[in-house]
Short mmCIF file of C-alpha atoms in Angstrom, two decimals:
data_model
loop_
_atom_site.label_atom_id
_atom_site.label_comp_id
_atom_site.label_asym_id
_atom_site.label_seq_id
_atom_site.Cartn_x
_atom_site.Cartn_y
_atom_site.Cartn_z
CA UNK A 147 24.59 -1.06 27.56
CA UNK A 148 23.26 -1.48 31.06
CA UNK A 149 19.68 -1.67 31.71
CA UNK A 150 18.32 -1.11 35.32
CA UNK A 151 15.09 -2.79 35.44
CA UNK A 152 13.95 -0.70 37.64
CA UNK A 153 14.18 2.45 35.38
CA UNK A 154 13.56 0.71 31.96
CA UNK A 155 10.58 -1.24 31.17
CA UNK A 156 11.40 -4.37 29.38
CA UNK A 157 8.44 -6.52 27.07
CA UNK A 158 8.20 -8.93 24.69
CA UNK A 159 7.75 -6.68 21.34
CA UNK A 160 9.05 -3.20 19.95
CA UNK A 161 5.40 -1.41 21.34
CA UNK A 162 3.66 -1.10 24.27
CA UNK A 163 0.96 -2.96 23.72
CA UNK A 164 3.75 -5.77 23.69
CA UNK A 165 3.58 -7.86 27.56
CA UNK A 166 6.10 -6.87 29.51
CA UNK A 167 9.09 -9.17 31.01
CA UNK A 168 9.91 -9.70 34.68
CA UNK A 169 13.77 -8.93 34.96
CA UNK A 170 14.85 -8.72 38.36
CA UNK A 171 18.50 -7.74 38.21
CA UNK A 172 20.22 -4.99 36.05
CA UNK A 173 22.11 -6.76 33.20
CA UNK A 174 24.36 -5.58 30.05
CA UNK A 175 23.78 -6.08 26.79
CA UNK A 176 24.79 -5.17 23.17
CA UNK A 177 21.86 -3.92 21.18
CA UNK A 178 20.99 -6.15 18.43
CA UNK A 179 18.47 -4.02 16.84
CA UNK A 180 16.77 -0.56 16.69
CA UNK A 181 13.33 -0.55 15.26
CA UNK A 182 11.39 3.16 15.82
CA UNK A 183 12.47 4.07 18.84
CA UNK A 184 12.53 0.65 20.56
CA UNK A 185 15.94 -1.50 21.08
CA UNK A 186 16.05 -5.44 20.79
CA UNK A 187 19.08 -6.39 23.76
CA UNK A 188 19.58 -10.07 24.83
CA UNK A 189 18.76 -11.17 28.36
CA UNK A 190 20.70 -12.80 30.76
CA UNK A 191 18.77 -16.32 30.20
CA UNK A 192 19.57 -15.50 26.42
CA UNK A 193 16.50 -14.75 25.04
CA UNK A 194 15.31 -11.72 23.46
CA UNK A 195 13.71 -8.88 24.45
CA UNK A 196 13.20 -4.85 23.50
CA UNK A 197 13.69 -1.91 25.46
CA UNK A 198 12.12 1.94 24.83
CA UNK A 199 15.20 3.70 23.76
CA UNK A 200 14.45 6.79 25.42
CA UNK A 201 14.37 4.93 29.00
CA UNK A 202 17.28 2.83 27.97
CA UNK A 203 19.39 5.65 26.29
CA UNK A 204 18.22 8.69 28.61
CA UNK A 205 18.70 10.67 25.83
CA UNK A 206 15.51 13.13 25.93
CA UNK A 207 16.33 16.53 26.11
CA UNK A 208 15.59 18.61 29.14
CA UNK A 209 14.97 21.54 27.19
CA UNK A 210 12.13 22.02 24.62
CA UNK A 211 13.20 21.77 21.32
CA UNK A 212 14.25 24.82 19.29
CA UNK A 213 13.85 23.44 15.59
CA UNK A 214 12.75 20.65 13.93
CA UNK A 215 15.80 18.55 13.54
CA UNK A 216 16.43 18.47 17.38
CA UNK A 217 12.64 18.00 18.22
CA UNK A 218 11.19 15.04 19.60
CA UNK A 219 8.02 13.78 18.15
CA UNK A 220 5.28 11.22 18.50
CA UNK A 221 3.25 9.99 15.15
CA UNK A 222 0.09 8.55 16.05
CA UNK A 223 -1.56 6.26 13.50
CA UNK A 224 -5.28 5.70 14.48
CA UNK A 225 -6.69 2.55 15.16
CA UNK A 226 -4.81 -1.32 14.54
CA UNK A 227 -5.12 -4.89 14.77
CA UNK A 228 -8.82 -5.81 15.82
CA UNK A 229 -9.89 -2.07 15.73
CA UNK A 230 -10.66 -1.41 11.50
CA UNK A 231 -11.32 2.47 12.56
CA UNK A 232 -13.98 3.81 9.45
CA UNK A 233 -14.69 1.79 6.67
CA UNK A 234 -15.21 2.90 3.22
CA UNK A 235 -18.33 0.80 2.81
CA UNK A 236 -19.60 -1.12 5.95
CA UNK A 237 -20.10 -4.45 3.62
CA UNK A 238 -16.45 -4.61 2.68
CA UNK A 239 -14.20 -6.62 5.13
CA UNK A 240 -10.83 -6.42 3.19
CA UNK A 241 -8.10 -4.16 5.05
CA UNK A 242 -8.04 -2.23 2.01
CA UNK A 243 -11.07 -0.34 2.71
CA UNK A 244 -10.23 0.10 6.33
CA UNK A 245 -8.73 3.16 8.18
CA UNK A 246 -6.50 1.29 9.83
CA UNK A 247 -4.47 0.75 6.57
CA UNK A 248 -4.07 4.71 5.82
CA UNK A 249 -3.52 6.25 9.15
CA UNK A 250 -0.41 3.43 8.95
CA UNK A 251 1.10 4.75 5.51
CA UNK A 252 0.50 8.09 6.34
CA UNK A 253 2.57 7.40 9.60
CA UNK A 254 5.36 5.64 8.22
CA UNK A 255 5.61 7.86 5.50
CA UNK A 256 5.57 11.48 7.87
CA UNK A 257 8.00 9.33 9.95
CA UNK A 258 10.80 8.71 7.41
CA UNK A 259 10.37 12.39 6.17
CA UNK A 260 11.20 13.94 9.50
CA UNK A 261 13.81 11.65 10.23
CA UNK A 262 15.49 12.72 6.82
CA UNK A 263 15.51 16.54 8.81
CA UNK A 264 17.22 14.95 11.21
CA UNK A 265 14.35 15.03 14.30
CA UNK A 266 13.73 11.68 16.79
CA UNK A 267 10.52 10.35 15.26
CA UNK A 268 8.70 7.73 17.91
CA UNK A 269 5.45 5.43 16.07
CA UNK A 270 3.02 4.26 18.46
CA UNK A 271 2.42 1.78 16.04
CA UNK A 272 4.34 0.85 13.44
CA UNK A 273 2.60 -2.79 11.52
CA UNK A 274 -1.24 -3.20 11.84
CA UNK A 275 -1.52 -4.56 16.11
CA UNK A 276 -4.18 -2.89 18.54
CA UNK A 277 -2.42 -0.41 21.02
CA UNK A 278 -4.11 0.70 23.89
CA UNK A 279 -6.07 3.75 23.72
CA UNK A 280 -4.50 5.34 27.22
CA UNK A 281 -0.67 4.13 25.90
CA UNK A 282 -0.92 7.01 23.04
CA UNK A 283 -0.55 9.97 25.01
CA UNK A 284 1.47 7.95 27.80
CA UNK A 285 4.20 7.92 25.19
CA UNK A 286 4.30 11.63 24.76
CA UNK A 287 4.34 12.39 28.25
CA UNK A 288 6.73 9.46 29.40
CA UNK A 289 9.30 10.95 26.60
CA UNK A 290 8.29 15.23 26.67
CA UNK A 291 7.68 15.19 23.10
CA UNK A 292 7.74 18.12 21.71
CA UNK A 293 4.56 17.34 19.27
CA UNK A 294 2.33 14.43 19.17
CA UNK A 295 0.60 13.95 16.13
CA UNK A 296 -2.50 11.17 15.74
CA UNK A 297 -3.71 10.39 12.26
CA UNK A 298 -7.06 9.50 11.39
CA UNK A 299 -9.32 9.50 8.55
CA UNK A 300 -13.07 10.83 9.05
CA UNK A 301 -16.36 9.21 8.46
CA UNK A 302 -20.09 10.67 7.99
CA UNK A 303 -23.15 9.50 8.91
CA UNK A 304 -23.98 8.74 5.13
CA UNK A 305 -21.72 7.70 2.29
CA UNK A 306 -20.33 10.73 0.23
CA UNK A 307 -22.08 13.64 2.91
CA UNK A 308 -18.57 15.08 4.18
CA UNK A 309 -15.70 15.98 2.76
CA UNK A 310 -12.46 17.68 3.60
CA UNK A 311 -9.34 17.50 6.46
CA UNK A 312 -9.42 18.87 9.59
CA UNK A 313 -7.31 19.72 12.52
CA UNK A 314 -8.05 19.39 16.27
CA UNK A 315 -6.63 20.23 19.76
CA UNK A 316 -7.78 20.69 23.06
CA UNK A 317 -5.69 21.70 25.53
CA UNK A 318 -4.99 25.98 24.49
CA UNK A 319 -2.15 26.86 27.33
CA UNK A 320 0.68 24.29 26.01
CA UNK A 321 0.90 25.49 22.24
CA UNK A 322 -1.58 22.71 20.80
CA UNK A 323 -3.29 25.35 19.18
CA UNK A 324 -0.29 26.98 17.56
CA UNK A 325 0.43 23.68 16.51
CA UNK A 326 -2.57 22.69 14.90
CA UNK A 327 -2.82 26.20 13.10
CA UNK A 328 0.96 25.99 12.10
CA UNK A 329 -0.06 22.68 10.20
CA UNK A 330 -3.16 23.30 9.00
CA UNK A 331 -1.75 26.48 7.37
CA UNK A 332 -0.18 24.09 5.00
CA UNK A 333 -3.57 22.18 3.70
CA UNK A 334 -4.46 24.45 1.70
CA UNK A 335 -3.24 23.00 -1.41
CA UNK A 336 -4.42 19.68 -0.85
CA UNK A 337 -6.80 18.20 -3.68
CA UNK A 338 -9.14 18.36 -0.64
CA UNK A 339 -11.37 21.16 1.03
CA UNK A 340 -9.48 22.19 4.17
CA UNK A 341 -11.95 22.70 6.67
CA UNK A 342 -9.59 24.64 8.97
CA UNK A 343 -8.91 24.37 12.90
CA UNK A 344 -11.46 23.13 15.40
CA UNK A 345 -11.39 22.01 19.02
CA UNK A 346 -12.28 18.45 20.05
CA UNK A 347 -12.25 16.45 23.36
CA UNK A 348 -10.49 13.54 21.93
CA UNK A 349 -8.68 11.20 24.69
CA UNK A 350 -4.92 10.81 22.95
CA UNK A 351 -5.17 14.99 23.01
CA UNK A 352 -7.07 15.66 26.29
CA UNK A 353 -4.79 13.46 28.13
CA UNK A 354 -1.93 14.88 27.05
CA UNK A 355 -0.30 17.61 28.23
CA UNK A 356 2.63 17.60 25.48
CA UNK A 357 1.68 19.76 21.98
CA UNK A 358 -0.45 17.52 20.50
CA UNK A 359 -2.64 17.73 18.10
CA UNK A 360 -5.27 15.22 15.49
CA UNK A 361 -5.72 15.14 12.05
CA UNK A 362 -8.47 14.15 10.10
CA UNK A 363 -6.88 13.82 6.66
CA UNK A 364 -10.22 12.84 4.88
CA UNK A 365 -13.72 11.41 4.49
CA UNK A 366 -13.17 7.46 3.76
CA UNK A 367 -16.57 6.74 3.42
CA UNK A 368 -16.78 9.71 0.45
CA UNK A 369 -15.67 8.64 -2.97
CA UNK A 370 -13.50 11.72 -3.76
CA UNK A 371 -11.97 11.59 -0.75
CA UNK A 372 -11.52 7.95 -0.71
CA UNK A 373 -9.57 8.10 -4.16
CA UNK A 374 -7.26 10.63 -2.30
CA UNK A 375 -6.67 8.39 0.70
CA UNK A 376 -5.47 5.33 -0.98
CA UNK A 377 -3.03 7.88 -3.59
CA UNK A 378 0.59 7.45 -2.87
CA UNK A 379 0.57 10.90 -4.08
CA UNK A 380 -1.46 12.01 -1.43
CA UNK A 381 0.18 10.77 1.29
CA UNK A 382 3.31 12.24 -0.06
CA UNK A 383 1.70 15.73 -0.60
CA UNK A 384 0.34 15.38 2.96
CA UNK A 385 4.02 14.25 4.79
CA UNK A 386 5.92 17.07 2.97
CA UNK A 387 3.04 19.54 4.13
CA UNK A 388 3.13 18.05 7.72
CA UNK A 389 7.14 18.67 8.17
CA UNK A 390 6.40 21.58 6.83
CA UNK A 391 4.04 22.83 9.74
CA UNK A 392 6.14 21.58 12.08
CA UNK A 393 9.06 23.53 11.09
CA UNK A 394 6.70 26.58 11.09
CA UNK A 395 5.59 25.92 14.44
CA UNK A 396 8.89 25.59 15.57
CA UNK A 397 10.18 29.14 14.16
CA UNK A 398 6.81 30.41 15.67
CA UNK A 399 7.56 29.02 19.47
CA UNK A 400 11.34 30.21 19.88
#
């Protein structure tokens, strides 16, 4: 492969919250490694370095996607590295009562479901490190995703006061509300309350003009909804009803 410098950005990790390398002359390279959406290719001084595939590649589609297994799509898991997100009790400092942990899971696991129906799944995260607020929705626009999807799990100002999932968007004129209805259509069998479709001036959706869309998959700081969040079972109920929506959505948009 031959990468132009000038049209890929090249840094030190698979992320962009990963420093960037100077490279001052196009080189070639094999690719040594693929990792969600990034490639590892070997410099010309022989050291290491990764790539964003869809720079690298130039493989995005001009077109919006039609169906799900030619769609591009962003996962967003909330929060990472220094930033915990909600905690389940603020006296507990082990990760496992941290947000951080679930959006992560949740992620992966959505991520390896819609790769298995063949779509092109891009993590903004994909191990527990602190990305950049701003870089979230940069990815969707730098790549014309054709959903963006942030995970997060909700907090009330008391222990065990809220309870439920909810969806937001913001923008109304680029089908983030047919988006967020398409998935949230598909809650309703969760062991939680769905409490439907709201709008919400949230930065990785209001600076982003692709579909995009948050969920709130749960209160973490409310018992019954804190047994659901750490359930394997969950998570799995939640991925298969996420693919799901977005398959809907994309019947509903063609």
């Amino acid at each position: 492969m031959s990468i132009n410098p000038s049209k890929v950005t090249v840094r030190k990790g698979p992320g962009l919250d990963y420093s960037k390398v100077k490279v001052t002359k196009t080189f070639q390279s094999q690719i040594l490694q693929k990792r969600n959406g990034w490639l590892k290719v070997r410099l010309a001084n022989n050291k290491t370095a990764w790539v964003p595939s869809w720079q690298a590649e130039n493989t995005v589609a001009k077109t919006a996607a039609t169906k799900l297994s030619n769609a591009t799509i962003v996962i967003d898991a909330g929060h990472g590295g220094n930033d915990s997100g909600a905690l389940y009790d603020e006296s507990e400092t082990s990760s496992y009562y941290m947000e951080k942990t679930y959006t992560l899971k949740l992620a992966k696991l959505v991520a390896k479901e819609l790769r298995a129906r063949g779509a092109r799944v891009i993590l903004t995260r994909d191990n527990d490190r602190y990305v950049d607020l701003k870089s979230r929705p940069e990815t969707a626009e730098s790549i014309h995703s054709d959903a963006f999807i942030s995970f997060h799990f909700d907090s009330s100002p008391y222990a065990n006061e809220g309870t439920g999932v909810t969806t937001y968007y913001y923008h109304k004129g680029n089908n983030s509300k047919k988006l967020a209805s398409a998935i949230n259509s598909q809650f309703n069998n969760l062991p939680l309350r769905n409490n439907g479709v709201d709008f919400s001036d949230f930065l990785v959706l209001r600076d982003n003009t692709r579909p995009a869309i948050l969920c709130e998959m749960g209160y973490i700081n409310t018992d019954q909804d804190f047994k659901q969040i750490t359930s394997s079972t969950y998570r799995t109920k939640v991925a298969k009803d996420i693919v799901n929506g977005l398959d809907k959505y994309f019947k509903e948009v063609n």
